[in-house]
């Protein structure tokens, strides 16, 4: 095991400078494949966070709010280029930090760069609108202005992708930011700060403070103008409560328990692949995971059999090996939580048909590996069907009718994503309209694009990321009414 004293130490990035945490407190970040510490990260104090917010406020007032959209777009394009140029290095760092396989982290870096390019194109096109009024000789228009300083709080499962859902929209709109990544995976965000600096952004526009929930609470308390949070519903409630107390508006991108519905008329070959990708990609550690697979009875047995066979062939191993198909749980608490859910499902009577335990063979013994797990004949009232596992655990539920599929799909407190597998176009429209989720995939799953809005309903959160909708989360509307008549509109004038 590496000696902690020999590990690279990351400082905070505030006002364009690398700054030690005020209390000199650090903590190790662990490689979930080896379970060895590989870097030291600084724990920001409340004073550090306040300094970061103050730096962002100065940059906003002195420079960034008056920087042209053309220049903001140019800087974002340069940042996209640098992320593409460093994709391999950043992917290796992220896979080391959270155990996600390199075959997923590298494409995520490139997709993140695509999002930066998308918003770079928007930076000089944030146009207002002229509003026709009932009164004559009155000119009215609404314009969009940046909010000021925005706090961005990201989760550990995909730090760079989650940041890309927030940061380029905030910068394109003219805001300055303070980022607080998860304490379980902070390194790529800190390394990304070097790319921001290299791209030429003015000091203070982009700041990074690291640490546990104390740093997140301090960020809300420091007087930011909005918070965009991605994480669990448990932590999201705390963030929303603290933000509400401070009257700070929030964007909440929380968890999911997404129904992936396979009808008897579907292309089963495609549905099998879609179900596998929906739950076992990213080791199931994604809010959009299709963790509830609803299958119509005529094809139920075939789907279960084929999924069990395919799950047994998924290759686990070193996340940095391009041949590895599924990596580790990202950290030990999550690893233990996944196993707890598996044991709970067994005790409630769900039929275990694949996996169901930690993987300990050979080189896997030292890592936080969980075998791809499938439970059949799951009832929707079971804990495994109602709570977010955030791991490689699939629950398969049978249904008979379209109406029953919709009822089961909606009978959960989450509403982030959903999938429909069918060749019936009328059914596509009926079910898409009836299912209560922010996103619906038809004959595909986990597809994404920079142009499309992303977000959920119910306890999956509120607000939208990506697409045009994501941009307007980071502006406020100002209305201007101009009376150019010669009339004196005196409400106290004597009426004759």
Short mmCIF file of N, CA and C in Angstrom, two decimals, residues 159-329:
data_model
loop_
_atom_site.label_atom_id
_atom_site.label_comp_id
_atom_site.label_asym_id
_atom_site.label_seq_id
_atom_site.Cartn_x
_atom_site.Cartn_y
_atom_site.Cartn_z
N UNK A 159 -17.99 12.45 -12.47
CA UNK A 159 -17.70 13.86 -12.15
C UNK A 159 -17.62 14.79 -13.35
N UNK A 160 -16.92 14.39 -14.41
CA UNK A 160 -16.75 15.27 -15.56
C UNK A 160 -18.04 15.40 -16.37
N UNK A 161 -18.77 14.32 -16.52
CA UNK A 161 -20.03 14.39 -17.26
C UNK A 161 -21.06 15.21 -16.50
N UNK A 162 -21.12 15.03 -15.20
CA UNK A 162 -22.08 15.80 -14.40
C UNK A 162 -21.72 17.29 -14.39
N UNK A 163 -20.43 17.58 -14.34
CA UNK A 163 -20.01 18.98 -14.41
C UNK A 163 -20.37 19.58 -15.76
N UNK A 164 -20.21 18.80 -16.83
CA UNK A 164 -20.55 19.30 -18.16
C UNK A 164 -22.03 19.59 -18.31
N UNK A 165 -22.88 18.93 -17.52
CA UNK A 165 -24.31 19.22 -17.55
C UNK A 165 -24.64 20.58 -16.95
N UNK A 166 -23.70 21.17 -16.20
CA UNK A 166 -23.96 22.39 -15.48
C UNK A 166 -23.07 23.56 -15.93
N UNK A 167 -21.76 23.31 -15.91
CA UNK A 167 -20.79 24.39 -16.04
C UNK A 167 -20.88 25.17 -17.34
N UNK A 168 -20.88 24.54 -18.52
CA UNK A 168 -20.87 25.36 -19.74
C UNK A 168 -22.10 26.23 -19.89
N UNK A 169 -23.25 25.74 -19.44
CA UNK A 169 -24.46 26.57 -19.50
C UNK A 169 -24.32 27.79 -18.58
N UNK A 170 -23.80 27.56 -17.37
CA UNK A 170 -23.62 28.66 -16.42
C UNK A 170 -22.64 29.69 -16.95
N UNK A 171 -21.53 29.24 -17.54
CA UNK A 171 -20.52 30.17 -18.07
C UNK A 171 -21.03 30.88 -19.32
N UNK A 172 -21.69 30.16 -20.20
CA UNK A 172 -22.21 30.79 -21.42
C UNK A 172 -23.20 31.89 -21.08
N UNK A 173 -23.97 31.70 -20.01
CA UNK A 173 -24.95 32.69 -19.61
C UNK A 173 -24.32 33.89 -18.91
N UNK A 174 -23.02 33.80 -18.59
CA UNK A 174 -22.33 34.94 -17.99
C UNK A 174 -22.14 34.86 -16.49
N UNK A 175 -22.33 33.68 -15.91
CA UNK A 175 -22.15 33.52 -14.46
C UNK A 175 -20.72 33.09 -14.13
N UNK A 176 -20.31 33.34 -12.91
CA UNK A 176 -19.10 32.76 -12.35
C UNK A 176 -19.50 31.62 -11.42
N UNK A 177 -18.60 30.66 -11.19
CA UNK A 177 -19.00 29.45 -10.49
C UNK A 177 -18.00 29.06 -9.41
N UNK A 178 -18.55 28.36 -8.43
CA UNK A 178 -17.75 27.65 -7.43
C UNK A 178 -18.23 26.21 -7.46
N UNK A 179 -17.31 25.28 -7.73
CA UNK A 179 -17.65 23.87 -7.86
C UNK A 179 -17.23 23.14 -6.59
N UNK A 180 -18.15 22.27 -6.11
CA UNK A 180 -17.83 21.40 -4.99
C UNK A 180 -18.09 19.96 -5.44
N UNK A 181 -17.02 19.23 -5.83
CA UNK A 181 -17.20 17.83 -6.23
C UNK A 181 -17.37 16.94 -5.01
N UNK A 182 -17.81 15.71 -5.25
CA UNK A 182 -17.92 14.75 -4.17
C UNK A 182 -16.55 14.46 -3.56
N UNK A 183 -16.53 14.26 -2.27
CA UNK A 183 -15.28 13.91 -1.60
C UNK A 183 -14.79 12.52 -2.01
N UNK A 184 -15.66 11.71 -2.62
CA UNK A 184 -15.26 10.38 -3.05
C UNK A 184 -14.60 10.38 -4.43
N UNK A 185 -14.70 11.48 -5.16
CA UNK A 185 -14.10 11.53 -6.50
C UNK A 185 -13.91 12.99 -6.90
N UNK A 186 -12.81 13.57 -6.44
CA UNK A 186 -12.55 15.00 -6.66
C UNK A 186 -11.45 15.29 -7.66
N UNK A 187 -10.63 14.29 -7.98
CA UNK A 187 -9.38 14.56 -8.67
C UNK A 187 -9.59 15.11 -10.08
N UNK A 188 -10.53 14.54 -10.85
CA UNK A 188 -10.69 15.03 -12.22
C UNK A 188 -11.20 16.47 -12.24
N UNK A 189 -12.03 16.84 -11.29
CA UNK A 189 -12.50 18.22 -11.23
C UNK A 189 -11.34 19.17 -10.96
N UNK A 190 -10.43 18.77 -10.09
CA UNK A 190 -9.26 19.60 -9.80
C UNK A 190 -8.33 19.67 -11.00
N UNK A 191 -8.14 18.54 -11.67
CA UNK A 191 -7.31 18.55 -12.88
C UNK A 191 -7.98 19.38 -13.99
N UNK A 192 -9.29 19.37 -14.02
CA UNK A 192 -10.01 20.17 -15.01
C UNK A 192 -9.76 21.66 -14.80
N UNK A 193 -9.53 22.06 -13.55
CA UNK A 193 -9.23 23.47 -13.27
C UNK A 193 -7.98 23.91 -14.03
N UNK A 194 -7.04 23.02 -14.23
CA UNK A 194 -5.84 23.35 -15.01
C UNK A 194 -6.20 23.63 -16.47
N UNK A 195 -7.18 22.91 -16.98
CA UNK A 195 -7.61 23.14 -18.36
C UNK A 195 -8.35 24.47 -18.48
N UNK A 196 -9.14 24.80 -17.48
CA UNK A 196 -9.82 26.10 -17.47
C UNK A 196 -8.80 27.23 -17.48
N UNK A 197 -7.78 27.07 -16.67
CA UNK A 197 -6.71 28.07 -16.60
C UNK A 197 -5.98 28.16 -17.94
N UNK A 198 -5.68 27.02 -18.53
CA UNK A 198 -4.98 26.98 -19.81
C UNK A 198 -5.82 27.58 -20.93
N UNK A 199 -7.13 27.43 -20.84
CA UNK A 199 -8.01 27.99 -21.86
C UNK A 199 -8.03 29.51 -21.84
N UNK A 200 -7.67 30.12 -20.71
CA UNK A 200 -7.59 31.57 -20.64
C UNK A 200 -8.73 32.25 -19.92
N UNK A 201 -9.53 31.52 -19.16
CA UNK A 201 -10.61 32.15 -18.40
C UNK A 201 -10.02 33.08 -17.35
N UNK A 202 -10.62 34.23 -17.13
CA UNK A 202 -10.11 35.16 -16.11
C UNK A 202 -10.14 34.53 -14.72
N UNK A 203 -9.19 34.89 -13.86
CA UNK A 203 -9.19 34.37 -12.49
C UNK A 203 -10.52 34.66 -11.79
N UNK A 204 -10.99 33.71 -11.04
CA UNK A 204 -12.22 33.89 -10.27
C UNK A 204 -13.47 33.44 -10.98
N UNK A 205 -13.42 33.26 -12.27
CA UNK A 205 -14.60 32.81 -12.99
C UNK A 205 -14.93 31.37 -12.62
N UNK A 206 -13.89 30.56 -12.43
CA UNK A 206 -14.06 29.15 -12.10
C UNK A 206 -13.24 28.85 -10.86
N UNK A 207 -13.88 28.29 -9.83
CA UNK A 207 -13.23 27.98 -8.57
C UNK A 207 -13.65 26.58 -8.13
N UNK A 208 -12.74 25.88 -7.44
CA UNK A 208 -13.04 24.55 -6.93
C UNK A 208 -12.71 24.48 -5.45
N UNK A 209 -13.71 24.09 -4.65
CA UNK A 209 -13.49 23.81 -3.24
C UNK A 209 -13.87 22.35 -3.01
N UNK A 210 -13.04 21.63 -2.29
CA UNK A 210 -13.26 20.20 -2.08
C UNK A 210 -13.53 19.91 -0.61
N UNK A 211 -14.07 18.72 -0.39
CA UNK A 211 -14.34 18.32 0.99
C UNK A 211 -15.67 17.64 1.12
N UNK A 212 -16.03 17.33 2.35
CA UNK A 212 -17.28 16.62 2.62
C UNK A 212 -18.44 17.60 2.69
N UNK A 213 -19.53 17.17 3.32
CA UNK A 213 -20.74 17.98 3.36
C UNK A 213 -20.58 19.32 4.03
N UNK A 214 -19.54 19.47 4.85
CA UNK A 214 -19.31 20.78 5.48
C UNK A 214 -19.03 21.84 4.43
N UNK A 215 -18.27 21.46 3.40
CA UNK A 215 -17.97 22.41 2.33
C UNK A 215 -19.22 22.74 1.52
N UNK A 216 -20.07 21.74 1.30
CA UNK A 216 -21.32 21.99 0.57
C UNK A 216 -22.23 22.92 1.34
N UNK A 217 -22.35 22.70 2.64
CA UNK A 217 -23.18 23.58 3.47
C UNK A 217 -22.62 25.00 3.46
N UNK A 218 -21.30 25.12 3.55
CA UNK A 218 -20.67 26.44 3.55
C UNK A 218 -20.92 27.16 2.23
N UNK A 219 -20.97 26.40 1.13
CA UNK A 219 -21.21 27.03 -0.17
C UNK A 219 -22.59 27.66 -0.23
N UNK A 220 -23.58 26.98 0.30
CA UNK A 220 -24.93 27.55 0.33
C UNK A 220 -24.98 28.76 1.26
N UNK A 221 -24.31 28.66 2.39
CA UNK A 221 -24.32 29.75 3.37
C UNK A 221 -23.55 30.98 2.91
N UNK A 222 -22.68 30.81 1.90
CA UNK A 222 -21.79 31.90 1.50
C UNK A 222 -22.45 32.94 0.59
N UNK A 223 -23.71 32.73 0.27
CA UNK A 223 -24.43 33.77 -0.48
C UNK A 223 -24.37 33.63 -1.99
N UNK A 224 -24.36 32.39 -2.49
CA UNK A 224 -24.42 32.21 -3.94
C UNK A 224 -25.83 32.55 -4.44
N UNK A 225 -25.95 32.76 -5.74
CA UNK A 225 -27.23 33.16 -6.31
C UNK A 225 -28.09 31.98 -6.77
N UNK A 226 -27.49 30.82 -6.90
CA UNK A 226 -28.22 29.60 -7.23
C UNK A 226 -27.31 28.41 -6.95
N UNK A 227 -27.93 27.27 -6.67
CA UNK A 227 -27.20 26.03 -6.48
C UNK A 227 -27.75 24.99 -7.45
N UNK A 228 -26.85 24.32 -8.15
CA UNK A 228 -27.21 23.19 -8.98
C UNK A 228 -26.58 21.95 -8.35
N UNK A 229 -27.43 21.00 -7.96
CA UNK A 229 -26.97 19.84 -7.20
C UNK A 229 -27.29 18.55 -7.93
N UNK A 230 -26.33 17.64 -7.98
CA UNK A 230 -26.56 16.28 -8.44
C UNK A 230 -26.11 15.33 -7.34
N UNK A 231 -27.00 14.42 -6.96
CA UNK A 231 -26.65 13.47 -5.91
C UNK A 231 -27.86 12.70 -5.45
N UNK A 232 -27.75 12.11 -4.29
CA UNK A 232 -28.83 11.28 -3.76
C UNK A 232 -29.97 12.13 -3.24
N UNK A 233 -31.13 11.52 -3.16
CA UNK A 233 -32.28 12.22 -2.61
C UNK A 233 -32.07 12.60 -1.15
N UNK A 234 -31.37 11.73 -0.41
CA UNK A 234 -31.11 12.01 1.01
C UNK A 234 -30.31 13.30 1.17
N UNK A 235 -29.21 13.41 0.41
CA UNK A 235 -28.41 14.64 0.48
C UNK A 235 -29.14 15.79 -0.17
N UNK A 236 -29.88 15.52 -1.23
CA UNK A 236 -30.62 16.57 -1.91
C UNK A 236 -31.61 17.27 -1.00
N UNK A 237 -32.26 16.51 -0.13
CA UNK A 237 -33.19 17.12 0.82
C UNK A 237 -32.46 18.11 1.74
N UNK A 238 -31.27 17.72 2.17
CA UNK A 238 -30.49 18.61 3.05
C UNK A 238 -30.10 19.88 2.30
N UNK A 239 -29.66 19.71 1.05
CA UNK A 239 -29.26 20.87 0.25
C UNK A 239 -30.45 21.78 0.01
N UNK A 240 -31.59 21.19 -0.36
CA UNK A 240 -32.77 21.99 -0.64
C UNK A 240 -33.25 22.72 0.61
N UNK A 241 -33.18 22.05 1.76
CA UNK A 241 -33.62 22.69 3.00
C UNK A 241 -32.71 23.86 3.35
N UNK A 242 -31.40 23.65 3.23
CA UNK A 242 -30.46 24.74 3.53
C UNK A 242 -30.62 25.89 2.55
N UNK A 243 -30.81 25.56 1.27
CA UNK A 243 -30.99 26.61 0.26
C UNK A 243 -32.30 27.35 0.49
N UNK A 244 -33.34 26.61 0.86
CA UNK A 244 -34.62 27.27 1.13
C UNK A 244 -34.53 28.22 2.29
N UNK A 245 -33.79 27.84 3.32
CA UNK A 245 -33.61 28.71 4.48
C UNK A 245 -32.93 30.01 4.08
N UNK A 246 -32.00 29.91 3.11
CA UNK A 246 -31.27 31.10 2.64
C UNK A 246 -31.95 31.76 1.44
N UNK A 247 -33.10 31.23 1.02
CA UNK A 247 -33.83 31.72 -0.16
C UNK A 247 -32.94 31.68 -1.41
N UNK A 248 -32.20 30.60 -1.54
CA UNK A 248 -31.37 30.39 -2.72
C UNK A 248 -32.08 29.39 -3.62
N UNK A 249 -32.36 29.74 -4.88
CA UNK A 249 -33.02 28.79 -5.78
C UNK A 249 -32.09 27.63 -6.12
N UNK A 250 -32.68 26.48 -6.42
CA UNK A 250 -31.89 25.27 -6.65
C UNK A 250 -32.36 24.54 -7.90
N UNK A 251 -31.43 23.81 -8.49
CA UNK A 251 -31.72 22.78 -9.48
C UNK A 251 -31.37 21.46 -8.80
N UNK A 252 -32.28 20.51 -8.85
CA UNK A 252 -32.07 19.23 -8.18
C UNK A 252 -32.10 18.09 -9.20
N UNK A 253 -30.98 17.42 -9.38
CA UNK A 253 -30.93 16.22 -10.22
C UNK A 253 -30.61 15.06 -9.29
N UNK A 254 -31.67 14.30 -8.97
CA UNK A 254 -31.56 13.31 -7.91
C UNK A 254 -31.63 11.90 -8.47
N UNK A 255 -32.16 11.00 -7.70
CA UNK A 255 -32.11 9.59 -8.06
C UNK A 255 -33.24 9.15 -8.96
N UNK A 256 -33.26 7.85 -9.23
CA UNK A 256 -34.30 7.28 -10.07
C UNK A 256 -34.52 5.82 -9.77
N UNK A 257 -35.67 5.33 -10.16
CA UNK A 257 -36.01 3.91 -10.10
C UNK A 257 -36.77 3.60 -11.37
N UNK A 258 -36.06 3.73 -12.47
CA UNK A 258 -36.69 3.86 -13.78
C UNK A 258 -37.26 2.55 -14.30
N UNK A 259 -38.51 2.57 -14.80
CA UNK A 259 -39.11 1.39 -15.42
C UNK A 259 -38.68 1.26 -16.88
N UNK A 260 -38.19 0.08 -17.23
CA UNK A 260 -37.79 -0.23 -18.60
C UNK A 260 -38.77 -1.31 -19.07
N UNK A 261 -39.74 -0.95 -19.91
CA UNK A 261 -40.90 -1.79 -20.20
C UNK A 261 -40.77 -2.49 -21.54
N UNK A 262 -40.83 -3.82 -21.51
CA UNK A 262 -40.70 -4.63 -22.72
C UNK A 262 -42.05 -5.27 -23.03
N UNK A 263 -42.64 -4.91 -24.17
CA UNK A 263 -43.91 -5.48 -24.60
C UNK A 263 -43.66 -6.69 -25.51
N UNK A 264 -44.66 -7.53 -25.61
CA UNK A 264 -44.49 -8.80 -26.32
C UNK A 264 -44.15 -8.63 -27.79
N UNK A 265 -44.53 -7.49 -28.38
CA UNK A 265 -44.27 -7.28 -29.81
C UNK A 265 -42.92 -6.63 -30.07
N UNK A 266 -42.11 -6.45 -29.03
CA UNK A 266 -40.82 -5.78 -29.19
C UNK A 266 -39.82 -6.67 -29.91
N UNK A 267 -38.79 -6.03 -30.45
CA UNK A 267 -37.64 -6.76 -30.98
C UNK A 267 -36.84 -7.24 -29.76
N UNK A 268 -36.93 -8.53 -29.47
CA UNK A 268 -36.35 -9.06 -28.23
C UNK A 268 -34.83 -8.95 -28.24
N UNK A 269 -34.21 -9.13 -29.39
CA UNK A 269 -32.75 -9.01 -29.46
C UNK A 269 -32.31 -7.62 -28.98
N UNK A 270 -32.99 -6.60 -29.48
CA UNK A 270 -32.66 -5.23 -29.09
C UNK A 270 -33.02 -4.98 -27.63
N UNK A 271 -34.14 -5.52 -27.19
CA UNK A 271 -34.58 -5.29 -25.82
C UNK A 271 -33.61 -5.90 -24.81
N UNK A 272 -33.07 -7.07 -25.12
CA UNK A 272 -32.10 -7.71 -24.22
C UNK A 272 -30.87 -6.82 -24.06
N UNK A 273 -30.35 -6.35 -25.17
CA UNK A 273 -29.18 -5.47 -25.11
C UNK A 273 -29.51 -4.18 -24.37
N UNK A 274 -30.70 -3.61 -24.65
CA UNK A 274 -31.10 -2.38 -23.96
C UNK A 274 -31.25 -2.57 -22.47
N UNK A 275 -31.78 -3.72 -22.06
CA UNK A 275 -31.92 -3.98 -20.63
C UNK A 275 -30.56 -4.14 -19.96
N UNK A 276 -29.64 -4.84 -20.62
CA UNK A 276 -28.29 -5.00 -20.08
C UNK A 276 -27.59 -3.66 -19.93
N UNK A 277 -27.63 -2.87 -20.99
CA UNK A 277 -26.99 -1.55 -20.94
C UNK A 277 -27.66 -0.65 -19.91
N UNK A 278 -28.95 -0.81 -19.77
CA UNK A 278 -29.69 0.05 -18.85
C UNK A 278 -29.31 -0.13 -17.40
N UNK A 279 -28.85 -1.33 -17.04
CA UNK A 279 -28.56 -1.57 -15.63
C UNK A 279 -27.10 -1.87 -15.35
N UNK A 280 -26.38 -2.56 -16.25
CA UNK A 280 -25.02 -2.97 -15.93
C UNK A 280 -23.95 -2.02 -16.46
N UNK A 281 -24.27 -1.15 -17.41
CA UNK A 281 -23.33 -0.10 -17.79
C UNK A 281 -23.10 0.79 -16.57
N UNK A 282 -21.88 1.28 -16.44
CA UNK A 282 -21.50 2.13 -15.30
C UNK A 282 -21.69 1.41 -13.97
N UNK A 283 -21.68 0.06 -14.00
CA UNK A 283 -21.88 -0.75 -12.80
C UNK A 283 -23.20 -0.42 -12.12
N UNK A 284 -24.16 0.05 -12.90
CA UNK A 284 -25.45 0.41 -12.35
C UNK A 284 -25.46 1.67 -11.52
N UNK A 285 -24.31 2.34 -11.45
CA UNK A 285 -24.17 3.53 -10.60
C UNK A 285 -24.51 4.79 -11.41
N UNK A 286 -25.75 4.84 -11.83
CA UNK A 286 -26.22 5.98 -12.60
C UNK A 286 -27.69 6.22 -12.28
N UNK A 287 -28.06 7.48 -12.18
CA UNK A 287 -29.43 7.81 -11.77
C UNK A 287 -30.46 7.37 -12.79
N UNK A 288 -30.07 7.19 -14.05
CA UNK A 288 -31.01 6.80 -15.09
C UNK A 288 -31.07 5.29 -15.28
N UNK A 289 -30.42 4.51 -14.42
CA UNK A 289 -30.38 3.07 -14.58
C UNK A 289 -31.78 2.50 -14.73
N UNK A 290 -31.95 1.60 -15.69
CA UNK A 290 -33.22 0.91 -15.87
C UNK A 290 -33.32 -0.25 -14.90
N UNK A 291 -33.42 0.06 -13.62
CA UNK A 291 -33.29 -0.96 -12.57
C UNK A 291 -34.55 -1.80 -12.40
N UNK A 292 -35.68 -1.34 -12.91
CA UNK A 292 -36.91 -2.14 -12.89
C UNK A 292 -37.24 -2.52 -14.33
N UNK A 293 -37.07 -3.77 -14.66
CA UNK A 293 -37.39 -4.26 -16.00
C UNK A 293 -38.78 -4.89 -15.96
N UNK A 294 -39.72 -4.26 -16.61
CA UNK A 294 -41.09 -4.76 -16.68
C UNK A 294 -41.27 -5.50 -18.00
N UNK A 295 -41.64 -6.78 -17.93
CA UNK A 295 -41.70 -7.62 -19.12
C UNK A 295 -43.08 -8.26 -19.23
N UNK A 296 -43.69 -8.15 -20.42
CA UNK A 296 -45.00 -8.75 -20.65
C UNK A 296 -44.88 -10.27 -20.64
N UNK A 297 -45.86 -10.94 -20.07
CA UNK A 297 -45.74 -12.38 -19.77
C UNK A 297 -45.41 -13.26 -20.98
N UNK A 298 -45.94 -13.02 -22.19
CA UNK A 298 -45.60 -13.93 -23.29
C UNK A 298 -44.11 -14.01 -23.59
N UNK A 299 -43.33 -12.99 -23.26
CA UNK A 299 -41.88 -13.03 -23.53
C UNK A 299 -41.06 -12.99 -22.24
N UNK A 300 -41.74 -13.13 -21.10
CA UNK A 300 -41.06 -12.98 -19.81
C UNK A 300 -39.97 -14.04 -19.63
N UNK A 301 -40.30 -15.30 -19.79
CA UNK A 301 -39.32 -16.36 -19.55
C UNK A 301 -38.13 -16.23 -20.49
N UNK A 302 -38.39 -15.89 -21.75
CA UNK A 302 -37.29 -15.75 -22.70
C UNK A 302 -36.37 -14.59 -22.30
N UNK A 303 -36.94 -13.47 -21.91
CA UNK A 303 -36.12 -12.33 -21.49
C UNK A 303 -35.27 -12.69 -20.28
N UNK A 304 -35.86 -13.33 -19.29
CA UNK A 304 -35.11 -13.69 -18.09
C UNK A 304 -33.96 -14.63 -18.45
N UNK A 305 -34.25 -15.65 -19.25
CA UNK A 305 -33.22 -16.62 -19.61
C UNK A 305 -32.07 -15.97 -20.36
N UNK A 306 -32.38 -15.13 -21.31
CA UNK A 306 -31.34 -14.51 -22.11
C UNK A 306 -30.53 -13.50 -21.31
N UNK A 307 -31.19 -12.79 -20.41
CA UNK A 307 -30.47 -11.83 -19.59
C UNK A 307 -29.54 -12.52 -18.60
N UNK A 308 -29.98 -13.62 -18.03
CA UNK A 308 -29.13 -14.37 -17.10
C UNK A 308 -27.89 -14.87 -17.83
N UNK A 309 -28.07 -15.39 -19.04
CA UNK A 309 -26.94 -15.90 -19.80
C UNK A 309 -25.96 -14.79 -20.14
N UNK A 310 -26.48 -13.63 -20.57
CA UNK A 310 -25.60 -12.52 -20.95
C UNK A 310 -24.91 -11.92 -19.72
N UNK A 311 -25.63 -11.83 -18.61
CA UNK A 311 -25.03 -11.25 -17.40
C UNK A 311 -23.87 -12.10 -16.92
N UNK A 312 -23.98 -13.40 -17.09
CA UNK A 312 -22.91 -14.29 -16.65
C UNK A 312 -21.64 -14.15 -17.46
N UNK A 313 -21.73 -13.53 -18.63
CA UNK A 313 -20.56 -13.36 -19.48
C UNK A 313 -19.93 -11.98 -19.38
N UNK A 314 -20.50 -11.09 -18.56
CA UNK A 314 -19.93 -9.75 -18.41
C UNK A 314 -18.57 -9.85 -17.72
N UNK A 315 -17.57 -9.24 -18.31
CA UNK A 315 -16.19 -9.35 -17.80
C UNK A 315 -15.92 -8.26 -16.77
N UNK A 316 -15.61 -8.67 -15.55
CA UNK A 316 -15.20 -7.76 -14.49
C UNK A 316 -13.68 -7.73 -14.42
N UNK A 317 -13.13 -6.60 -14.03
CA UNK A 317 -11.68 -6.54 -13.91
C UNK A 317 -11.18 -5.12 -13.72
N UNK A 318 -9.92 -4.93 -14.00
CA UNK A 318 -9.24 -3.65 -13.85
C UNK A 318 -9.97 -2.60 -14.70
N UNK A 319 -10.48 -1.54 -14.09
CA UNK A 319 -11.19 -0.51 -14.86
C UNK A 319 -10.34 0.13 -15.95
N UNK A 320 -9.00 0.08 -15.81
CA UNK A 320 -8.13 0.69 -16.81
C UNK A 320 -7.84 -0.24 -17.99
N UNK A 321 -8.30 -1.46 -17.91
CA UNK A 321 -8.13 -2.42 -19.00
C UNK A 321 -9.27 -2.22 -20.00
N UNK A 322 -8.97 -1.90 -21.26
CA UNK A 322 -10.04 -1.67 -22.25
C UNK A 322 -10.95 -2.87 -22.46
N UNK A 323 -10.49 -4.07 -22.08
CA UNK A 323 -11.31 -5.26 -22.24
C UNK A 323 -12.31 -5.45 -21.10
N UNK A 324 -12.11 -4.76 -20.01
CA UNK A 324 -13.03 -4.87 -18.87
C UNK A 324 -14.37 -4.26 -19.23
N UNK A 325 -15.45 -4.96 -18.90
CA UNK A 325 -16.79 -4.51 -19.26
C UNK A 325 -17.55 -3.90 -18.09
N UNK A 326 -17.20 -4.26 -16.87
CA UNK A 326 -17.87 -3.67 -15.70
C UNK A 326 -16.85 -3.51 -14.59
N UNK A 327 -16.86 -2.35 -13.97
CA UNK A 327 -15.90 -2.04 -12.94
C UNK A 327 -16.44 -2.26 -11.54
N UNK A 328 -15.90 -1.50 -10.61
CA UNK A 328 -16.20 -1.68 -9.19
C UNK A 328 -17.31 -0.74 -8.74
N UNK A 329 -17.80 -1.01 -7.54
CA UNK A 329 -18.53 0.03 -6.82
C UNK A 329 -17.54 1.16 -6.56
#
